[in-house]
mmCIF file with all atom_site columns, C-alpha atoms in Angstrom:
data_model
loop_
_atom_site.group_PDB
_atom_site.id
_atom_site.type_symbol
_atom_site.label_atom_id
_atom_site.label_alt_id
_atom_site.label_comp_id
_atom_site.label_asym_id
_atom_site.label_entity_id
_atom_site.label_seq_id
_atom_site.pdbx_PDB_ins_code
_atom_site.Cartn_x
_atom_site.Cartn_y
_atom_site.Cartn_z
_atom_site.occupancy
_atom_site.B_iso_or_equiv
_atom_site.pdbx_formal_charge
_atom_site.auth_seq_id
_atom_site.auth_comp_id
_atom_site.auth_asym_id
_atom_site.auth_atom_id
_atom_site.pdbx_PDB_model_num
ATOM 1   C CA . MET A 1 1   ? 20.561  -82.976  80.067 1.00 45.00 ? 1   MET A CA 1
ATOM 2   C CA . SER A 1 2   ? 22.456  -85.299  78.059 1.00 60.00 ? 2   SER A CA 1
ATOM 3   C CA . ARG A 1 3   ? 23.007  -88.348  80.550 1.00 86.00 ? 3   ARG A CA 1
ATOM 4   C CA . TYR A 1 4   ? 20.081  -90.897  80.706 1.00 93.00 ? 4   TYR A CA 1
ATOM 5   C CA . LYS A 1 5   ? 19.724  -94.661  81.060 1.00 95.00 ? 5   LYS A CA 1
ATOM 6   C CA . PHE A 1 6   ? 17.127  -97.179  79.967 1.00 96.00 ? 6   PHE A CA 1
ATOM 7   C CA . VAL A 1 7   ? 15.770  -99.221  82.997 1.00 96.00 ? 7   VAL A CA 1
ATOM 8   C CA . ARG A 1 8   ? 13.315  -102.021 82.880 1.00 94.00 ? 8   ARG A CA 1
ATOM 9   C CA . TYR A 1 9   ? 9.956   -101.467 84.273 1.00 93.00 ? 9   TYR A CA 1
ATOM 10  C CA . ASP A 1 10  ? 9.639   -102.035 87.799 1.00 90.00 ? 10  ASP A CA 1
ATOM 11  C CA . HIS A 1 11  ? 6.001   -102.423 88.649 1.00 87.00 ? 11  HIS A CA 1
ATOM 12  C CA . ARG A 1 12  ? 6.729   -101.316 92.414 1.00 87.00 ? 12  ARG A CA 1
ATOM 13  C CA . LYS A 1 13  ? 8.616   -98.472  91.650 1.00 92.00 ? 13  LYS A CA 1
ATOM 14  C CA . HIS A 1 14  ? 7.205   -97.214  88.187 1.00 93.00 ? 14  HIS A CA 1
ATOM 15  C CA . LEU A 1 15  ? 3.442   -98.092  88.305 1.00 91.00 ? 15  LEU A CA 1
ATOM 16  C CA . ASP A 1 16  ? 2.350   -94.612  89.604 1.00 92.00 ? 16  ASP A CA 1
ATOM 17  C CA . ALA A 1 17  ? 4.383   -92.593  87.312 1.00 92.00 ? 17  ALA A CA 1
ATOM 18  C CA . VAL A 1 18  ? 3.357   -94.544  84.354 1.00 92.00 ? 18  VAL A CA 1
ATOM 19  C CA . PHE A 1 19  ? -0.399  -94.409  85.239 1.00 90.00 ? 19  PHE A CA 1
ATOM 20  C CA . ASP A 1 20  ? -0.097  -90.529  85.792 1.00 90.00 ? 20  ASP A CA 1
ATOM 21  C CA . ILE A 1 21  ? 1.443   -90.244  82.277 1.00 89.00 ? 21  ILE A CA 1
ATOM 22  C CA . MET A 1 22  ? -0.797  -92.758  80.385 1.00 90.00 ? 22  MET A CA 1
ATOM 23  C CA . THR A 1 23  ? -4.036  -91.423  81.831 1.00 87.00 ? 23  THR A CA 1
ATOM 24  C CA . SER A 1 24  ? -3.217  -87.731  81.765 1.00 86.00 ? 24  SER A CA 1
ATOM 25  C CA . PRO A 1 25  ? -5.775  -86.008  79.687 1.00 81.00 ? 25  PRO A CA 1
ATOM 26  C CA . ASP A 1 26  ? -3.062  -83.561  78.230 1.00 83.00 ? 26  ASP A CA 1
ATOM 27  C CA . GLU A 1 27  ? -0.381  -86.215  77.544 1.00 86.00 ? 27  GLU A CA 1
ATOM 28  C CA . GLN A 1 28  ? -2.338  -89.619  76.533 1.00 84.00 ? 28  GLN A CA 1
ATOM 29  C CA . PRO A 1 29  ? -3.361  -88.239  73.363 1.00 80.00 ? 29  PRO A CA 1
ATOM 30  C CA . MET A 1 30  ? 0.031   -87.381  72.055 1.00 84.00 ? 30  MET A CA 1
ATOM 31  C CA . PHE A 1 31  ? 0.988   -91.077  72.101 1.00 79.00 ? 31  PHE A CA 1
ATOM 32  C CA . LEU A 1 32  ? -1.437  -93.451  73.025 1.00 79.00 ? 32  LEU A CA 1
ATOM 33  C CA . MET A 1 33  ? -3.711  -94.994  70.256 1.00 72.00 ? 33  MET A CA 1
ATOM 34  C CA . HIS A 1 34  ? -6.697  -95.550  72.476 1.00 68.00 ? 34  HIS A CA 1
ATOM 35  C CA . SER A 1 35  ? -7.918  -94.407  75.853 1.00 62.00 ? 35  SER A CA 1
ATOM 36  C CA . ILE A 1 36  ? -7.235  -96.664  78.883 1.00 70.00 ? 36  ILE A CA 1
ATOM 37  C CA . SER A 1 37  ? -8.856  -96.828  82.284 1.00 68.00 ? 37  SER A CA 1
ATOM 38  C CA . ASN A 1 38  ? -8.545  -94.004  84.833 1.00 70.00 ? 38  ASN A CA 1
ATOM 39  C CA . SER A 1 39  ? -8.530  -96.266  87.832 1.00 85.00 ? 39  SER A CA 1
ATOM 40  C CA . LEU A 1 40  ? -5.385  -97.348  89.214 1.00 87.00 ? 40  LEU A CA 1
ATOM 41  C CA . LYS A 1 41  ? -6.676  -100.922 89.789 1.00 87.00 ? 41  LYS A CA 1
ATOM 42  C CA . ASP A 1 42  ? -7.870  -101.427 86.078 1.00 89.00 ? 42  ASP A CA 1
ATOM 43  C CA . PHE A 1 43  ? -4.725  -99.467  84.801 1.00 87.00 ? 43  PHE A CA 1
ATOM 44  C CA . ASP A 1 44  ? -2.493  -102.191 86.635 1.00 89.00 ? 44  ASP A CA 1
ATOM 45  C CA . SER A 1 45  ? -4.386  -104.846 84.909 1.00 89.00 ? 45  SER A CA 1
ATOM 46  C CA . TRP A 1 46  ? -4.155  -103.019 81.596 1.00 88.00 ? 46  TRP A CA 1
ATOM 47  C CA . ILE A 1 47  ? -0.371  -102.658 81.885 1.00 90.00 ? 47  ILE A CA 1
ATOM 48  C CA . GLN A 1 48  ? 0.478   -105.927 83.159 1.00 91.00 ? 48  GLN A CA 1
ATOM 49  C CA . ASP A 1 49  ? -1.590  -107.493 80.298 1.00 91.00 ? 49  ASP A CA 1
ATOM 50  C CA . HIS A 1 50  ? 0.349   -105.261 77.755 1.00 90.00 ? 50  HIS A CA 1
ATOM 51  C CA . LEU A 1 51  ? 3.647   -105.972 79.218 1.00 91.00 ? 51  LEU A CA 1
ATOM 52  C CA . LYS A 1 52  ? 2.908   -109.621 78.886 1.00 92.00 ? 52  LYS A CA 1
ATOM 53  C CA . TYR A 1 53  ? 1.330   -109.680 75.340 1.00 91.00 ? 53  TYR A CA 1
ATOM 54  C CA . ASN A 1 54  ? 1.772   -106.485 73.453 1.00 90.00 ? 54  ASN A CA 1
ATOM 55  C CA . TYR A 1 55  ? 5.105   -104.750 74.306 1.00 91.00 ? 55  TYR A CA 1
ATOM 56  C CA . ASN A 1 56  ? 8.381   -106.607 73.723 1.00 89.00 ? 56  ASN A CA 1
ATOM 57  C CA . ASP A 1 57  ? 10.732  -104.076 75.059 1.00 95.00 ? 57  ASP A CA 1
ATOM 58  C CA . PHE A 1 58  ? 9.459   -101.292 77.569 1.00 96.00 ? 58  PHE A CA 1
ATOM 59  C CA . PHE A 1 59  ? 11.879  -99.202  79.395 1.00 97.00 ? 59  PHE A CA 1
ATOM 60  C CA . ILE A 1 60  ? 11.744  -96.226  81.711 1.00 96.00 ? 60  ILE A CA 1
ATOM 61  C CA . VAL A 1 61  ? 13.980  -93.531  80.826 1.00 97.00 ? 61  VAL A CA 1
ATOM 62  C CA . GLU A 1 62  ? 15.750  -92.011  83.748 1.00 96.00 ? 62  GLU A CA 1
ATOM 63  C CA . ASP A 1 63  ? 18.407  -89.374  84.265 1.00 93.00 ? 63  ASP A CA 1
ATOM 64  C CA . GLU A 1 64  ? 21.728  -89.750  86.226 1.00 91.00 ? 64  GLU A CA 1
ATOM 65  C CA . ASN A 1 65  ? 19.575  -89.022  89.597 1.00 92.00 ? 65  ASN A CA 1
ATOM 66  C CA . ASP A 1 66  ? 16.929  -91.576  88.743 1.00 92.00 ? 66  ASP A CA 1
ATOM 67  C CA . ARG A 1 67  ? 14.292  -88.982  87.748 1.00 93.00 ? 67  ARG A CA 1
ATOM 68  C CA . LEU A 1 68  ? 11.975  -90.197  85.250 1.00 95.00 ? 68  LEU A CA 1
ATOM 69  C CA . ILE A 1 69  ? 12.554  -88.607  81.792 1.00 95.00 ? 69  ILE A CA 1
ATOM 70  C CA . GLY A 1 70  ? 10.346  -90.815  79.623 1.00 95.00 ? 70  GLY A CA 1
ATOM 71  C CA . ILE A 1 71  ? 9.301   -93.958  78.437 1.00 96.00 ? 71  ILE A CA 1
ATOM 72  C CA . VAL A 1 72  ? 10.025  -96.051  75.405 1.00 96.00 ? 72  VAL A CA 1
ATOM 73  C CA . TYR A 1 73  ? 8.498   -99.072  74.247 1.00 95.00 ? 73  TYR A CA 1
ATOM 74  C CA . SER A 1 74  ? 8.241   -101.333 71.095 1.00 96.00 ? 74  SER A CA 1
ATOM 75  C CA . TYR A 1 75  ? 5.097   -103.022 70.064 1.00 95.00 ? 75  TYR A CA 1
ATOM 76  C CA . ASP A 1 76  ? 3.522   -104.872 66.920 1.00 95.00 ? 76  ASP A CA 1
ATOM 77  C CA . HIS A 1 77  ? 6.301   -106.955 66.473 1.00 95.00 ? 77  HIS A CA 1
ATOM 78  C CA . ARG A 1 78  ? 5.981   -108.588 62.892 1.00 95.00 ? 78  ARG A CA 1
ATOM 79  C CA . MET A 1 79  ? 9.022   -111.002 62.640 1.00 95.00 ? 79  MET A CA 1
ATOM 80  C CA . ILE A 1 80  ? 7.855   -112.423 59.346 1.00 96.00 ? 80  ILE A CA 1
ATOM 81  C CA . ASP A 1 81  ? 7.680   -109.060 57.807 1.00 97.00 ? 81  ASP A CA 1
ATOM 82  C CA . ARG A 1 82  ? 10.929  -107.845 59.889 1.00 97.00 ? 82  ARG A CA 1
ATOM 83  C CA . HIS A 1 83  ? 9.418   -104.561 61.322 1.00 97.00 ? 83  HIS A CA 1
ATOM 84  C CA . CYS A 1 84  ? 7.928   -103.346 64.536 1.00 97.00 ? 84  CYS A CA 1
ATOM 85  C CA . LYS A 1 85  ? 6.522   -99.931  65.814 1.00 97.00 ? 85  LYS A CA 1
ATOM 86  C CA . LEU A 1 86  ? 7.978   -97.802  68.579 1.00 96.00 ? 86  LEU A CA 1
ATOM 87  C CA . THR A 1 87  ? 6.634   -95.277  71.137 1.00 94.00 ? 87  THR A CA 1
ATOM 88  C CA . VAL A 1 88  ? 8.594   -92.598  72.855 1.00 94.00 ? 88  VAL A CA 1
ATOM 89  C CA . TYR A 1 89  ? 7.346   -90.390  75.360 1.00 93.00 ? 89  TYR A CA 1
ATOM 90  C CA . ILE A 1 90  ? 9.361   -87.696  77.134 1.00 93.00 ? 90  ILE A CA 1
ATOM 91  C CA . VAL A 1 91  ? 7.820   -85.713  80.179 1.00 94.00 ? 91  VAL A CA 1
ATOM 92  C CA . PRO A 1 92  ? 7.338   -82.034  79.257 1.00 92.00 ? 92  PRO A CA 1
ATOM 93  C CA . GLU A 1 93  ? 10.126  -80.698  81.368 1.00 92.00 ? 93  GLU A CA 1
ATOM 94  C CA . CYS A 1 94  ? 12.634  -82.495  79.304 1.00 91.00 ? 94  CYS A CA 1
ATOM 95  C CA . ARG A 1 95  ? 11.331  -81.809  75.808 1.00 86.00 ? 95  ARG A CA 1
ATOM 96  C CA . HIS A 1 96  ? 14.130  -79.530  74.856 1.00 81.00 ? 96  HIS A CA 1
ATOM 97  C CA . GLY A 1 97  ? 17.744  -79.793  73.659 1.00 80.00 ? 97  GLY A CA 1
ATOM 98  C CA . GLY A 1 98  ? 17.079  -82.763  71.504 1.00 85.00 ? 98  GLY A CA 1
ATOM 99  C CA . VAL A 1 99  ? 16.935  -85.192  74.228 1.00 88.00 ? 99  VAL A CA 1
ATOM 100 C CA . GLY A 1 100 ? 13.989  -87.121  72.818 1.00 89.00 ? 100 GLY A CA 1
ATOM 101 C CA . GLY A 1 101 ? 15.903  -87.588  69.441 1.00 90.00 ? 101 GLY A CA 1
ATOM 102 C CA . LEU A 1 102 ? 18.776  -88.927  71.121 1.00 92.00 ? 102 LEU A CA 1
ATOM 103 C CA . ILE A 1 103 ? 16.667  -91.291  73.277 1.00 94.00 ? 103 ILE A CA 1
ATOM 104 C CA . THR A 1 104 ? 14.991  -92.512  70.228 1.00 94.00 ? 104 THR A CA 1
ATOM 105 C CA . LEU A 1 105 ? 17.913  -93.118  68.242 1.00 95.00 ? 105 LEU A CA 1
ATOM 106 C CA . ASP A 1 106 ? 19.485  -95.060  71.179 1.00 96.00 ? 106 ASP A CA 1
ATOM 107 C CA . PHE A 1 107 ? 16.261  -97.098  71.260 1.00 96.00 ? 107 PHE A CA 1
ATOM 108 C CA . ILE A 1 108 ? 16.322  -97.688  67.619 1.00 97.00 ? 108 ILE A CA 1
ATOM 109 C CA . GLY A 1 109 ? 20.018  -98.873  67.864 1.00 96.00 ? 109 GLY A CA 1
ATOM 110 C CA . PHE A 1 110 ? 18.986  -101.372 70.528 1.00 96.00 ? 110 PHE A CA 1
ATOM 111 C CA . LEU A 1 111 ? 15.986  -102.627 68.556 1.00 97.00 ? 111 LEU A CA 1
ATOM 112 C CA . PHE A 1 112 ? 18.270  -103.235 65.459 1.00 97.00 ? 112 PHE A CA 1
ATOM 113 C CA . LYS A 1 113 ? 21.008  -104.900 67.521 1.00 96.00 ? 113 LYS A CA 1
ATOM 114 C CA . HIS A 1 114 ? 18.436  -107.404 69.020 1.00 96.00 ? 114 HIS A CA 1
ATOM 115 C CA . TYR A 1 115 ? 16.028  -108.162 66.113 1.00 96.00 ? 115 TYR A CA 1
ATOM 116 C CA . PRO A 1 116 ? 16.690  -108.745 62.659 1.00 96.00 ? 116 PRO A CA 1
ATOM 117 C CA . TYR A 1 117 ? 14.269  -105.933 61.503 1.00 97.00 ? 117 TYR A CA 1
ATOM 118 C CA . ARG A 1 118 ? 14.391  -104.022 58.258 1.00 97.00 ? 118 ARG A CA 1
ATOM 119 C CA . ARG A 1 119 ? 12.617  -100.850 59.383 1.00 97.00 ? 119 ARG A CA 1
ATOM 120 C CA . ILE A 1 120 ? 11.071  -99.408  62.405 1.00 98.00 ? 120 ILE A CA 1
ATOM 121 C CA . ASN A 1 121 ? 7.723   -97.546  62.340 1.00 97.00 ? 121 ASN A CA 1
ATOM 122 C CA . CYS A 1 122 ? 6.186   -94.992  64.419 1.00 96.00 ? 122 CYS A CA 1
ATOM 123 C CA . ASP A 1 123 ? 2.613   -93.741  64.355 1.00 95.00 ? 123 ASP A CA 1
ATOM 124 C CA . VAL A 1 124 ? 2.306   -89.963  65.129 1.00 94.00 ? 124 VAL A CA 1
ATOM 125 C CA . TYR A 1 125 ? -0.916  -87.674  65.244 1.00 94.00 ? 125 TYR A CA 1
ATOM 126 C CA . ASN A 1 126 ? -0.741  -84.788  62.973 1.00 95.00 ? 126 ASN A CA 1
ATOM 127 C CA . TYR A 1 127 ? -1.230  -82.478  65.830 1.00 92.00 ? 127 TYR A CA 1
ATOM 128 C CA . ASN A 1 128 ? 1.922   -83.838  67.534 1.00 91.00 ? 128 ASN A CA 1
ATOM 129 C CA . ILE A 1 129 ? 4.298   -80.972  66.090 1.00 89.00 ? 129 ILE A CA 1
ATOM 130 C CA . GLU A 1 130 ? 7.005   -81.816  68.475 1.00 88.00 ? 130 GLU A CA 1
ATOM 131 C CA . SER A 1 131 ? 7.138   -85.622  67.651 1.00 90.00 ? 131 SER A CA 1
ATOM 132 C CA . LYS A 1 132 ? 6.832   -85.000  64.001 1.00 92.00 ? 132 LYS A CA 1
ATOM 133 C CA . THR A 1 133 ? 9.872   -82.626  63.825 1.00 90.00 ? 133 THR A CA 1
ATOM 134 C CA . SER A 1 134 ? 11.796  -84.850  66.118 1.00 88.00 ? 134 SER A CA 1
ATOM 135 C CA . LEU A 1 135 ? 11.206  -87.902  63.781 1.00 92.00 ? 135 LEU A CA 1
ATOM 136 C CA . ARG A 1 136 ? 11.857  -85.801  60.847 1.00 92.00 ? 136 ARG A CA 1
ATOM 137 C CA . GLN A 1 137 ? 15.225  -84.621  62.226 1.00 89.00 ? 137 GLN A CA 1
ATOM 138 C CA . ALA A 1 138 ? 16.339  -88.244  63.170 1.00 90.00 ? 138 ALA A CA 1
ATOM 139 C CA . GLY A 1 139 ? 15.968  -89.341  59.736 1.00 92.00 ? 139 GLY A CA 1
ATOM 140 C CA . PHE A 1 140 ? 12.608  -90.814  59.704 1.00 96.00 ? 140 PHE A CA 1
ATOM 141 C CA . GLU A 1 141 ? 10.522  -90.560  56.494 1.00 96.00 ? 141 GLU A CA 1
ATOM 142 C CA . GLU A 1 142 ? 6.766   -90.001  56.131 1.00 96.00 ? 142 GLU A CA 1
ATOM 143 C CA . THR A 1 143 ? 5.465   -93.076  54.432 1.00 96.00 ? 143 THR A CA 1
ATOM 144 C CA . GLY A 1 144 ? 1.766   -93.024  54.878 1.00 96.00 ? 144 GLY A CA 1
ATOM 145 C CA . ARG A 1 145 ? -1.441  -91.214  56.234 1.00 97.00 ? 145 ARG A CA 1
ATOM 146 C CA . ALA A 1 146 ? -4.706  -92.413  57.565 1.00 96.00 ? 146 ALA A CA 1
ATOM 147 C CA . LYS A 1 147 ? -7.031  -89.431  57.050 1.00 97.00 ? 147 LYS A CA 1
ATOM 148 C CA . GLU A 1 148 ? -9.250  -88.122  59.809 1.00 96.00 ? 148 GLU A CA 1
ATOM 149 C CA . TYR A 1 149 ? -8.061  -90.959  62.099 1.00 94.00 ? 149 TYR A CA 1
ATOM 150 C CA . ARG A 1 150 ? -8.639  -89.340  65.385 1.00 91.00 ? 150 ARG A CA 1
ATOM 151 C CA . TYR A 1 151 ? -11.024 -86.670  66.946 1.00 91.00 ? 151 TYR A CA 1
ATOM 152 C CA . PHE A 1 152 ? -9.247  -84.408  69.197 1.00 90.00 ? 152 PHE A CA 1
ATOM 153 C CA . ASN A 1 153 ? -10.023 -80.872  70.261 1.00 90.00 ? 153 ASN A CA 1
ATOM 154 C CA . GLY A 1 154 ? -13.024 -80.648  68.310 1.00 93.00 ? 154 GLY A CA 1
ATOM 155 C CA . GLN A 1 155 ? -11.833 -81.781  64.872 1.00 95.00 ? 155 GLN A CA 1
ATOM 156 C CA . TYR A 1 156 ? -10.293 -84.873  63.113 1.00 96.00 ? 156 TYR A CA 1
ATOM 157 C CA . HIS A 1 157 ? -6.651  -85.232  62.664 1.00 95.00 ? 157 HIS A CA 1
ATOM 158 C CA . ASP A 1 158 ? -4.674  -87.644  60.300 1.00 96.00 ? 158 ASP A CA 1
ATOM 159 C CA . LEU A 1 159 ? -2.331  -90.337  61.656 1.00 96.00 ? 159 LEU A CA 1
ATOM 160 C CA . LEU A 1 160 ? 1.088   -90.337  60.031 1.00 97.00 ? 160 LEU A CA 1
ATOM 161 C CA . LEU A 1 161 ? 3.131   -93.351  59.592 1.00 97.00 ? 161 LEU A CA 1
ATOM 162 C CA . PHE A 1 162 ? 6.805   -92.647  59.886 1.00 97.00 ? 162 PHE A CA 1
ATOM 163 C CA . THR A 1 163 ? 9.689   -95.212  59.117 1.00 98.00 ? 163 THR A CA 1
ATOM 164 C CA . MET A 1 164 ? 13.335  -95.473  59.399 1.00 97.00 ? 164 MET A CA 1
ATOM 165 C CA . SER A 1 165 ? 15.134  -98.495  57.646 1.00 97.00 ? 165 SER A CA 1
ATOM 166 C CA . ARG A 1 166 ? 17.647  -100.452 58.858 1.00 97.00 ? 166 ARG A CA 1
ATOM 167 C CA . GLU A 1 167 ? 19.984  -99.300  56.086 1.00 96.00 ? 167 GLU A CA 1
ATOM 168 C CA . SER A 1 168 ? 19.372  -95.668  56.703 1.00 96.00 ? 168 SER A CA 1
ATOM 169 C CA . PHE A 1 169 ? 19.842  -96.017  60.370 1.00 97.00 ? 169 PHE A CA 1
ATOM 170 C CA . VAL A 1 170 ? 23.145  -97.944  59.794 1.00 96.00 ? 170 VAL A CA 1
ATOM 171 C CA . LYS A 1 171 ? 24.360  -95.420  57.213 1.00 95.00 ? 171 LYS A CA 1
ATOM 172 C CA . ARG A 1 172 ? 23.501  -92.278  59.256 1.00 94.00 ? 172 ARG A CA 1
ATOM 173 C CA . TRP A 1 173 ? 23.659  -93.104  63.108 1.00 94.00 ? 173 TRP A CA 1
ATOM 174 C CA . ALA A 1 174 ? 25.310  -96.701  63.778 1.00 93.00 ? 174 ALA A CA 1
ATOM 175 C CA . SER A 1 175 ? 28.614  -95.334  64.521 1.00 93.00 ? 175 SER A CA 1
ATOM 176 C CA . ARG A 1 176 ? 27.169  -93.349  67.372 1.00 93.00 ? 176 ARG A CA 1
ATOM 177 C CA . PHE A 1 177 ? 24.217  -95.445  68.773 1.00 93.00 ? 177 PHE A CA 1
ATOM 178 C CA . ALA A 1 178 ? 25.075  -99.146  67.548 1.00 93.00 ? 178 ALA A CA 1
ATOM 179 C CA . PRO A 1 179 ? 28.768  -99.364  66.696 1.00 93.00 ? 179 PRO A CA 1
ATOM 180 C CA . GLU A 1 180 ? 28.217  -103.237 66.346 1.00 91.00 ? 180 GLU A CA 1
ATOM 181 C CA . LEU A 1 181 ? 25.997  -102.489 63.304 1.00 92.00 ? 181 LEU A CA 1
ATOM 182 C CA . ALA A 1 182 ? 28.473  -100.159 61.384 1.00 85.00 ? 182 ALA A CA 1
ATOM 183 C CA . ASP A 1 183 ? 30.049  -102.894 59.331 1.00 84.00 ? 183 ASP A CA 1
ATOM 184 C CA . GLU A 1 184 ? 26.732  -103.801 57.864 1.00 84.00 ? 184 GLU A CA 1
ATOM 185 C CA . GLN A 1 185 ? 27.239  -100.857 55.273 1.00 69.00 ? 185 GLN A CA 1
#
């Protein structure tokens, strides 16, 4: 699968799928920092609040047949410090062939085009091997670690901070994912 598109979250169309992903006991621990309600009504309020107050950019990623591939969003925007965090979630059946890395780089290109950031950060739990591998292959650097940050599957795990600088992205990826930025070199 190489064709995908970012579409703005449409509450009527996407609520059920986003609820299923963000409350799944198997998927939620891979990308969310905290647990959220398992009631659709409570989740509806939670997601609306997060869309309004926490997430600057929240997209559903779909294939050419409008099937959900994943979710990408940015949060913790620090305009004075010129950085933000991002989350990329890919549904299990699409976690092959590098599509997650392509989607991540495409989203980073979007963020660097639309905001004056110096860097984009990503928090990953140490047990999320697929995400760590994908981020490293894309050129993210591990820049920090919070020891024993999360209790999961009977043990404590570190939280890793990964970052990609604007300079690194422009040098390595702008020509492919954000040609408008290529002359920043």
